[in-house]
Structures are given as C-alpha cells and as structure tokens.
Amino acid sequence: MEMTRNHILLQCLNDLPIKMPKSKKMKSFTGKRIALTVAAMFLILPINSCSSSSSEVKASQQIPVSIGTNGQLISIQSDNVRAAGYDQATSVMTVQFDNGALYEYYGVPGDLWTSFIAAQPHPWSQVGYPRLVQGAIPYKRIG
C-alpha cells in the first residue's frame, strides 16, 4: 500500500506528544482554534520529523510539501491581524488587519510565512513588522 502525504502527516500528528489540560475549561478550545492549530501544523511540520517506522515509505521517495494557503486567507490569532494567507507559487503574502486594511507583500520567502504562523498570538510584532516592513519587502494596499 502506497502511503500518501496525508497518511504520513496523520502518522506524524499521532506521534506528537500533545497534552490537553485536565480541567473543565475545555470549552475554551473551540473547534476553530483546534482547526487553526492543525492547519498550522500541516503547514510547518516537516515530514522527516516523524518517528514513523513504516517501511512502506522509502527514503528515496520525495514527497512535495506545500507551504502556505494557496493565497486563501485564514484566521490568525493576534491582537491586530485578522487573517493572512500565502501563495507559495507567487511568493505573495496577504495580511488583513483588524481595521479592515488589506495588504499584499511580494517576494516573501516561505520561511517567513511559517515563522509568521508560528509566532501567534503576536505574529505582526514578532515577525510581520520586523521582517516585512523593516525588511523593506515590496507591498501594496489592496483594500
């Protein structure tokens, strides 16, 4: 049986030591937050970090790993960024702020996107502003 990328990623997720709080405050873990966390893990989790011992996946097989959201905006946990997206094919990152302003940044490397996602709940102050604005990445306000 050939393992697909999704099978491998699911195996990786099963291998991760995730501990949930034992208190009755589980209601704070909304479906949206869990979905965002899982989506972020799929975006930044390297395939080779799995401890899967499956012999069905050969070391010589190259599994293309896609970074980003294909340009689609996803909710961001932040105090000033509402949503963001990244298109790996064009290296365009889109950021929508809480005030509704929408910006596109051009020539953004994939590692900047993964750092931005990983920096939640402060992605703009920790990654966006220093690497996009101070790094002089070309941008345009589109909304």
CSV table of N, CA and C in Angstrom, one decimal:
chain,number,residue,atom,x,y,z
A,1,MET,N,0.8,-1.2,0.0
A,1,MET,CA,0.0,0.0,0.0
A,1,MET,C,0.9,1.2,0.0
A,2,GLU,N,0.6,2.1,-0.9
A,2,GLU,CA,1.4,3.4,-1.0
A,2,GLU,C,0.9,4.4,0.0
A,3,MET,N,1.8,5.0,0.7
A,3,MET,CA,1.4,6.0,1.7
A,3,MET,C,1.3,7.4,1.0
A,4,THR,N,0.2,8.0,1.2
A,4,THR,CA,0.0,9.4,0.7
A,4,THR,C,0.6,10.4,1.7
A,5,ARG,N,0.7,11.6,1.2
A,5,ARG,CA,1.2,12.7,2.1
A,5,ARG,C,0.3,12.8,3.3
A,6,ASN,N,-1.0,12.7,3.1
A,6,ASN,CA,-1.9,12.9,4.2
A,6,ASN,C,-1.8,11.8,5.3
A,7,HIS,N,-1.5,10.5,4.8
A,7,HIS,CA,-1.3,9.4,5.7
A,7,HIS,C,-0.1,9.7,6.5
A,8,ILE,N,1.0,10.2,5.9
A,8,ILE,CA,2.2,10.4,6.6
A,8,ILE,C,2.0,11.6,7.6
A,9,LEU,N,1.3,12.6,7.2
A,9,LEU,CA,1.1,13.7,8.2
A,9,LEU,C,0.2,13.3,9.3
A,10,LEU,N,-0.8,12.4,9.1
A,10,LEU,CA,-1.6,11.9,10.2
A,10,LEU,C,-0.7,11.1,11.1
A,11,GLN,N,0.2,10.3,10.6
A,11,GLN,CA,1.1,9.5,11.4
A,11,GLN,C,1.9,10.4,12.2
A,12,CYS,N,2.4,11.5,11.7
A,12,CYS,CA,3.2,12.5,12.4
A,12,CYS,C,2.4,13.1,13.5
A,13,LEU,N,1.2,13.4,13.3
A,13,LEU,CA,0.3,14.0,14.3
A,13,LEU,C,0.1,13.0,15.4
A,14,ASN,N,-0.1,11.7,15.1
A,14,ASN,CA,-0.3,10.7,16.1
A,14,ASN,C,1.0,10.5,16.9
A,15,ASP,N,2.2,10.8,16.4
A,15,ASP,CA,3.4,10.6,17.1
A,15,ASP,C,3.7,11.8,18.0
A,16,LEU,N,3.0,12.9,17.9
A,16,LEU,CA,3.3,14.1,18.7
A,16,LEU,C,2.8,13.9,20.1
A,17,PRO,N,3.6,14.3,21.1
A,17,PRO,CA,3.2,14.2,22.5
A,17,PRO,C,2.3,15.4,22.8
A,18,ILE,N,1.0,15.4,22.6
A,18,ILE,CA,0.1,16.5,22.9
A,18,ILE,C,-0.6,16.2,24.2
A,19,LYS,N,-0.5,17.2,25.1
A,19,LYS,CA,-1.2,17.0,26.4
A,19,LYS,C,-2.3,18.1,26.5
A,20,MET,N,-3.5,17.7,26.8
A,20,MET,CA,-4.6,18.6,26.9
A,20,MET,C,-4.8,18.8,28.4
A,21,PRO,N,-5.2,20.0,28.8
A,21,PRO,CA,-5.5,20.3,30.2
A,21,PRO,C,-6.6,19.4,30.8
A,22,LYS,N,-6.4,19.0,32.1
A,22,LYS,CA,-7.4,18.1,32.7
A,22,LYS,C,-8.6,18.9,33.3
A,23,SER,N,-8.5,20.2,33.3
A,23,SER,CA,-9.6,21.0,33.9
A,23,SER,C,-10.8,21.0,33.1
A,24,LYS,N,-11.9,21.5,33.6
A,24,LYS,CA,-13.1,21.5,32.8
A,24,LYS,C,-13.2,22.8,31.9
A,25,LYS,N,-12.1,23.4,31.7
A,25,LYS,CA,-12.0,24.6,30.8
A,25,LYS,C,-11.8,24.2,29.4
A,26,MET,N,-12.2,23.0,29.0
A,26,MET,CA,-12.1,22.5,27.6
A,26,MET,C,-12.9,23.3,26.7
A,27,LYS,N,-13.9,24.0,27.1
A,27,LYS,CA,-14.8,24.8,26.3
A,27,LYS,C,-14.0,25.9,25.6
A,28,SER,N,-12.8,26.3,26.2
A,28,SER,CA,-12.0,27.4,25.6
A,28,SER,C,-11.3,26.9,24.3
A,29,PHE,N,-11.2,25.6,24.2
A,29,PHE,CA,-10.5,25.0,23.0
A,29,PHE,C,-11.6,24.9,21.9
A,30,THR,N,-12.0,25.9,21.3
A,30,THR,CA,-13.0,25.9,20.3
A,30,THR,C,-12.6,25.1,19.1
A,31,GLY,N,-13.6,24.7,18.3
A,31,GLY,CA,-13.2,23.9,17.1
A,31,GLY,C,-12.4,24.8,16.1
A,32,LYS,N,-12.7,26.1,16.1
A,32,LYS,CA,-11.9,27.0,15.2
A,32,LYS,C,-10.4,27.0,15.6
A,33,ARG,N,-10.2,27.1,16.9
A,33,ARG,CA,-8.8,27.2,17.4
A,33,ARG,C,-8.1,25.9,17.1
A,34,ILE,N,-8.8,24.7,17.3
A,34,ILE,CA,-8.1,23.4,17.0
A,34,ILE,C,-7.9,23.3,15.6
A,35,ALA,N,-8.8,23.7,14.7
A,35,ALA,CA,-8.7,23.6,13.3
A,35,ALA,C,-7.5,24.4,12.8
A,36,LEU,N,-7.4,25.6,13.4
A,36,LEU,CA,-6.2,26.5,13.0
A,36,LEU,C,-4.9,25.9,13.4
A,37,THR,N,-4.9,25.3,14.6
A,37,THR,CA,-3.7,24.7,15.1
A,37,THR,C,-3.3,23.5,14.2
A,38,VAL,N,-4.2,22.7,13.9
A,38,VAL,CA,-3.9,21.6,13.0
A,38,VAL,C,-3.5,22.1,11.6
A,39,ALA,N,-4.2,23.1,11.1
A,39,ALA,CA,-3.7,23.7,9.8
A,39,ALA,C,-2.3,24.2,9.9
A,40,ALA,N,-2.0,24.9,10.9
A,40,ALA,CA,-0.6,25.4,11.1
A,40,ALA,C,0.4,24.3,11.2
A,41,MET,N,0.0,23.2,11.9
A,41,MET,CA,0.9,22.1,12.0
A,41,MET,C,1.2,21.5,10.6
A,42,PHE,N,0.1,21.4,9.8
A,42,PHE,CA,0.3,20.9,8.4
A,42,PHE,C,1.2,21.8,7.6
A,43,LEU,N,1.1,23.1,7.9
A,43,LEU,CA,1.9,24.0,7.1
A,43,LEU,C,3.4,24.0,7.5
A,44,ILE,N,3.7,23.8,8.8
A,44,ILE,CA,5.1,23.9,9.2
A,44,ILE,C,5.7,22.6,9.7
A,45,LEU,N,5.0,21.5,9.8
A,45,LEU,CA,5.5,20.3,10.3
A,45,LEU,C,6.3,19.6,9.2
A,46,PRO,N,7.6,19.5,9.4
A,46,PRO,CA,8.4,18.8,8.3
A,46,PRO,C,8.1,17.3,8.4
A,47,ILE,N,8.0,16.7,7.2
A,47,ILE,CA,7.7,15.3,7.1
A,47,ILE,C,8.8,14.4,7.8
A,48,ASN,N,10.0,14.8,7.6
A,48,ASN,CA,11.1,14.0,8.2
A,48,ASN,C,11.2,14.0,9.7
A,49,SER,N,10.3,14.8,10.4
A,49,SER,CA,10.4,14.9,11.8
A,49,SER,C,9.5,13.8,12.4
A,50,CYS,N,8.9,13.0,11.6
A,50,CYS,CA,8.0,11.9,12.1
A,50,CYS,C,8.9,10.8,12.7
A,51,SER,N,8.4,10.1,13.7
A,51,SER,CA,9.1,8.9,14.1
A,51,SER,C,8.5,7.7,13.6
A,52,SER,N,7.8,7.8,12.5
A,52,SER,CA,7.1,6.7,11.9
A,52,SER,C,8.2,5.7,11.4
A,53,SER,N,7.9,4.4,11.7
A,53,SER,CA,8.9,3.4,11.3
A,53,SER,C,8.4,2.6,10.1
A,54,SER,N,7.4,3.2,9.4
A,54,SER,CA,6.8,2.5,8.3
A,54,SER,C,7.8,2.2,7.2
A,55,SER,N,7.9,0.9,6.8
A,55,SER,CA,8.8,0.6,5.7
A,55,SER,C,8.2,0.8,4.4
A,56,GLU,N,6.9,1.2,4.3
A,56,GLU,CA,6.2,1.5,3.1
A,56,GLU,C,6.7,2.7,2.4
A,57,VAL,N,7.3,3.7,3.2
A,57,VAL,CA,7.8,4.9,2.6
A,57,VAL,C,9.3,4.8,2.5
A,58,LYS,N,9.7,4.8,1.3
A,58,LYS,CA,11.2,4.7,1.0
A,58,LYS,C,11.8,6.0,1.2
A,59,ALA,N,13.1,6.0,1.7
A,59,ALA,CA,13.8,7.2,1.9
A,59,ALA,C,14.0,8.0,0.6
A,60,SER,N,14.1,7.3,-0.5
A,60,SER,CA,14.4,7.9,-1.7
A,60,SER,C,13.1,8.6,-2.3
A,61,GLN,N,11.9,8.3,-1.8
A,61,GLN,CA,10.7,9.0,-2.2
A,61,GLN,C,10.7,10.5,-1.8
A,62,GLN,N,10.5,11.3,-2.7
A,62,GLN,CA,10.4,12.7,-2.4
A,62,GLN,C,8.9,13.1,-2.4
A,63,ILE,N,8.5,13.5,-1.2
A,63,ILE,CA,7.1,14.0,-1.1
A,63,ILE,C,7.0,15.5,-1.1
A,64,PRO,N,6.5,16.1,-2.1
A,64,PRO,CA,6.4,17.6,-2.1
A,64,PRO,C,5.6,18.1,-1.0
A,65,VAL,N,6.2,19.0,-0.3
A,65,VAL,CA,5.5,19.7,0.9
A,65,VAL,C,5.1,21.1,0.4
A,66,SER,N,3.8,21.4,0.5
A,66,SER,CA,3.4,22.7,0.1
A,66,SER,C,3.3,23.6,1.3
A,67,ILE,N,3.8,24.8,1.1
A,67,ILE,CA,3.8,25.8,2.2
A,67,ILE,C,2.8,26.8,1.9
A,68,GLY,N,2.0,27.2,2.8
A,68,GLY,CA,1.0,28.3,2.6
A,68,GLY,C,-0.4,27.9,2.5
A,69,THR,N,-1.2,28.8,2.0
A,69,THR,CA,-2.6,28.5,1.9
A,69,THR,C,-3.2,28.7,0.4
A,70,ASN,N,-2.3,28.7,-0.5
A,70,ASN,CA,-2.6,28.9,-1.9
A,70,ASN,C,-3.3,30.3,-2.1
A,71,GLY,N,-2.9,31.2,-1.3
A,71,GLY,CA,-3.5,32.6,-1.3
A,71,GLY,C,-4.7,32.8,-0.5
A,72,GLN,N,-5.4,31.8,0.0
A,72,GLN,CA,-6.6,31.9,0.7
A,72,GLN,C,-6.3,32.5,2.1
A,73,LEU,N,-7.1,33.4,2.6
A,73,LEU,CA,-6.9,33.9,3.9
A,73,LEU,C,-7.4,33.0,5.0
A,74,ILE,N,-6.6,32.8,6.1
A,74,ILE,CA,-7.0,32.0,7.2
A,74,ILE,C,-7.0,32.9,8.4
A,75,SER,N,-7.9,32.6,9.4
A,75,SER,CA,-7.9,33.4,10.6
A,75,SER,C,-6.6,33.3,11.4
A,76,ILE,N,-6.2,34.4,11.9
A,76,ILE,CA,-4.9,34.5,12.7
A,76,ILE,C,-5.3,34.9,14.1
A,77,GLN,N,-4.6,34.2,15.1
A,77,GLN,CA,-4.8,34.6,16.5
A,77,GLN,C,-3.8,35.7,16.7
A,78,SER,N,-4.3,36.9,16.9
A,78,SER,CA,-3.5,38.1,17.0
A,78,SER,C,-4.3,39.3,17.6
A,79,ASP,N,-3.6,40.2,18.1
A,79,ASP,CA,-4.3,41.4,18.6
A,79,ASP,C,-4.5,42.5,17.5
A,80,ASN,N,-3.9,42.3,16.4
A,80,ASN,CA,-4.1,43.3,15.3
A,80,ASN,C,-4.2,42.8,13.9
A,81,VAL,N,-4.0,41.5,13.7
A,81,VAL,CA,-4.1,40.8,12.4
A,81,VAL,C,-5.3,39.9,12.5
A,82,ARG,N,-6.3,40.1,11.5
A,82,ARG,CA,-7.5,39.3,11.5
A,82,ARG,C,-7.3,38.0,10.7
A,83,ALA,N,-6.6,38.1,9.6
A,83,ALA,CA,-6.4,37.0,8.7
A,83,ALA,C,-5.1,37.2,7.9
A,84,ALA,N,-4.6,36.1,7.3
A,84,ALA,CA,-3.4,36.1,6.5
A,84,ALA,C,-3.4,34.9,5.5
A,85,GLY,N,-2.7,35.0,4.5
A,85,GLY,CA,-2.6,33.9,3.5
A,85,GLY,C,-1.2,34.0,2.8
A,86,TYR,N,-0.8,32.9,2.2
A,86,TYR,CA,0.4,32.9,1.5
A,86,TYR,C,0.3,32.0,0.3
A,87,ASP,N,0.8,32.5,-0.9
A,87,ASP,CA,0.8,31.7,-2.1
A,87,ASP,C,2.2,31.4,-2.4
A,88,GLN,N,2.6,30.1,-2.3
A,88,GLN,CA,4.0,29.7,-2.5
A,88,GLN,C,4.4,29.8,-3.9
A,89,ALA,N,3.4,29.6,-4.9
A,89,ALA,CA,3.8,29.7,-6.3
A,89,ALA,C,4.2,31.1,-6.7
A,90,THR,N,3.6,32.1,-6.1
A,90,THR,CA,3.9,33.5,-6.5
A,90,THR,C,4.7,34.3,-5.4
A,91,SER,N,4.9,33.6,-4.2
A,91,SER,CA,5.6,34.2,-3.1
A,91,SER,C,4.9,35.5,-2.6
A,92,VAL,N,3.6,35.5,-2.7
A,92,VAL,CA,2.8,36.6,-2.2
A,92,VAL,C,2.1,36.3,-0.9
A,93,MET,N,2.3,37.2,0.1
A,93,MET,CA,1.7,37.0,1.4
A,93,MET,C,0.7,38.1,1.5
A,94,THR,N,-0.5,37.8,1.9
A,94,THR,CA,-1.6,38.8,2.1
A,94,THR,C,-1.9,38.8,3.6
A,95,VAL,N,-2.1,40.1,4.1
A,95,VAL,CA,-2.4,40.3,5.5
A,95,VAL,C,-3.5,41.2,5.6
A,96,GLN,N,-4.5,40.8,6.4
A,96,GLN,CA,-5.7,41.7,6.7
A,96,GLN,C,-5.7,42.0,8.1
A,97,PHE,N,-5.7,43.3,8.4
A,97,PHE,CA,-5.6,43.8,9.8
A,97,PHE,C,-7.0,43.9,10.4
A,98,ASP,N,-7.1,44.1,11.7
A,98,ASP,CA,-8.4,44.2,12.3
A,98,ASP,C,-9.2,45.4,11.9
A,99,ASN,N,-8.5,46.5,11.4
A,99,ASN,CA,-9.2,47.7,11.0
A,99,ASN,C,-9.7,47.5,9.5
A,100,GLY,N,-9.5,46.3,8.9
A,100,GLY,CA,-10.0,46.0,7.6
A,100,GLY,C,-9.0,46.2,6.5
A,101,ALA,N,-7.9,46.9,6.8
A,101,ALA,CA,-6.9,47.2,5.7
A,101,ALA,C,-6.3,45.9,5.3
A,102,LEU,N,-6.1,45.7,3.9
A,102,LEU,CA,-5.7,44.5,3.3
A,102,LEU,C,-4.4,44.8,2.5
A,103,TYR,N,-3.3,44.1,2.8
A,103,TYR,CA,-2.0,44.4,2.1
A,103,TYR,C,-1.5,43.1,1.5
A,104,GLU,N,-0.8,43.3,0.3
A,104,GLU,CA,-0.1,42.2,-0.3
A,104,GLU,C,1.4,42.5,-0.2
A,105,TYR,N,2.2,41.5,0.1
A,105,TYR,CA,3.6,41.6,0.2
A,105,TYR,C,4.2,40.7,-0.8
A,106,TYR,N,5.2,41.2,-1.6
A,106,TYR,CA,5.7,40.5,-2.8
A,106,TYR,C,7.1,40.0,-2.5
A,107,GLY,N,7.4,38.8,-3.0
A,107,GLY,CA,8.7,38.2,-2.9
A,107,GLY,C,9.0,37.7,-1.5
A,108,VAL,N,8.0,37.2,-0.8
A,108,VAL,CA,8.1,36.7,0.6
A,108,VAL,C,8.6,35.3,0.6
A,109,PRO,N,9.7,35.0,1.2
A,109,PRO,CA,10.2,33.6,1.3
A,109,PRO,C,9.2,32.7,2.2
A,110,GLY,N,9.2,31.5,1.9
A,110,GLY,CA,8.3,30.5,2.6
A,110,GLY,C,8.6,30.5,4.1
A,111,ASP,N,9.9,30.6,4.5
A,111,ASP,CA,10.2,30.5,5.9
A,111,ASP,C,9.6,31.7,6.7
A,112,LEU,N,9.4,32.8,6.0
A,112,LEU,CA,8.8,34.0,6.7
A,112,LEU,C,7.4,33.7,7.0
A,113,TRP,N,6.7,33.0,6.1
A,113,TRP,CA,5.3,32.7,6.3
A,113,TRP,C,5.2,31.7,7.5
A,114,THR,N,6.0,30.6,7.5
A,114,THR,CA,5.9,29.7,8.6
A,114,THR,C,6.3,30.3,9.9
A,115,SER,N,7.3,31.2,9.9
A,115,SER,CA,7.6,31.9,11.1
A,115,SER,C,6.4,32.8,11.6
A,116,PHE,N,5.8,33.4,10.7
A,116,PHE,CA,4.6,34.3,11.0
A,116,PHE,C,3.5,33.5,11.7
A,117,ILE,N,3.2,32.3,11.1
A,117,ILE,CA,2.2,31.4,11.7
A,117,ILE,C,2.6,30.9,13.0
A,118,ALA,N,3.8,30.6,13.2
A,118,ALA,CA,4.3,30.0,14.4
A,118,ALA,C,4.4,31.1,15.5
A,119,ALA,N,4.4,32.4,15.2
A,119,ALA,CA,4.6,33.5,16.1
A,119,ALA,C,3.2,33.9,16.8
A,120,GLN,N,2.1,33.2,16.4
A,120,GLN,CA,0.9,33.5,17.1
A,120,GLN,C,1.0,33.4,18.6
A,121,PRO,N,0.5,34.2,19.4
A,121,PRO,CA,-0.5,35.3,19.1
A,121,PRO,C,0.0,36.6,18.8
A,122,HIS,N,1.3,36.7,18.5
A,122,HIS,CA,1.9,38.0,18.2
A,122,HIS,C,2.7,38.0,16.9
A,123,PRO,N,2.0,37.6,15.8
A,123,PRO,CA,2.8,37.4,14.6
A,123,PRO,C,3.2,38.7,13.9
A,124,TRP,N,2.5,39.8,14.1
A,124,TRP,CA,2.9,41.0,13.5
A,124,TRP,C,4.0,41.7,14.2
A,125,SER,N,4.0,41.7,15.5
A,125,SER,CA,5.1,42.4,16.2
A,125,SER,C,6.4,41.6,16.2
A,126,GLN,N,6.2,40.2,16.2
A,126,GLN,CA,7.4,39.4,16.3
A,126,GLN,C,8.0,39.1,14.9
A,127,VAL,N,7.2,39.0,13.8
A,127,VAL,CA,7.7,38.6,12.5
A,127,VAL,C,7.3,39.6,11.4
A,128,GLY,N,6.0,39.9,11.4
A,128,GLY,CA,5.5,40.8,10.3
A,128,GLY,C,6.2,42.1,10.2
A,129,TYR,N,6.1,42.9,11.2
A,129,TYR,CA,6.7,44.2,11.2
A,129,TYR,C,8.2,44.2,11.0
A,130,PRO,N,9.0,43.4,11.8
A,130,PRO,CA,10.4,43.4,11.6
A,130,PRO,C,10.9,42.8,10.2
A,131,ARG,N,10.2,41.8,9.7
A,131,ARG,CA,10.7,41.2,8.5
A,131,ARG,C,10.1,41.7,7.2
A,132,LEU,N,8.8,42.1,7.3
A,132,LEU,CA,8.1,42.6,6.1
A,132,LEU,C,8.4,44.1,6.0
A,133,VAL,N,8.0,44.9,7.0
A,133,VAL,CA,8.1,46.4,6.9
A,133,VAL,C,9.6,46.8,7.1
A,134,GLN,N,10.2,46.5,8.1
A,134,GLN,CA,11.6,46.9,8.3
A,134,GLN,C,12.6,46.2,7.3
A,135,GLY,N,12.2,45.0,6.9
A,135,GLY,CA,13.0,44.3,5.9
A,135,GLY,C,12.8,44.9,4.5
A,136,ALA,N,11.9,45.9,4.3
A,136,ALA,CA,11.7,46.6,3.0
A,136,ALA,C,11.1,45.6,1.9
A,137,ILE,N,10.3,44.7,2.3
A,137,ILE,CA,9.6,43.8,1.4
A,137,ILE,C,8.6,44.7,0.6
A,138,PRO,N,8.6,44.6,-0.7
A,138,PRO,CA,7.6,45.4,-1.5
A,138,PRO,C,6.2,45.0,-1.2
A,139,TYR,N,5.3,46.0,-1.1
A,139,TYR,CA,3.9,45.8,-0.7
A,139,TYR,C,3.0,46.7,-1.5
A,140,LYS,N,1.7,46.4,-1.4
A,140,LYS,CA,0.7,47.3,-1.9
A,140,LYS,C,-0.6,47.1,-1.1
A,141,ARG,N,-1.2,48.2,-0.8
A,141,ARG,CA,-2.5,48.1,-0.1
A,141,ARG,C,-3.6,47.8,-1.2
A,142,ILE,N,-4.3,46.7,-1.0
A,142,ILE,CA,-5.3,46.3,-2.0
A,142,ILE,C,-6.7,46.4,-1.4
A,143,GLY,N,-6.9,46.9,-0.2
A,143,GLY,CA,-8.2,47.0,0.3
A,143,GLY,C,-8.2,47.7,1.7
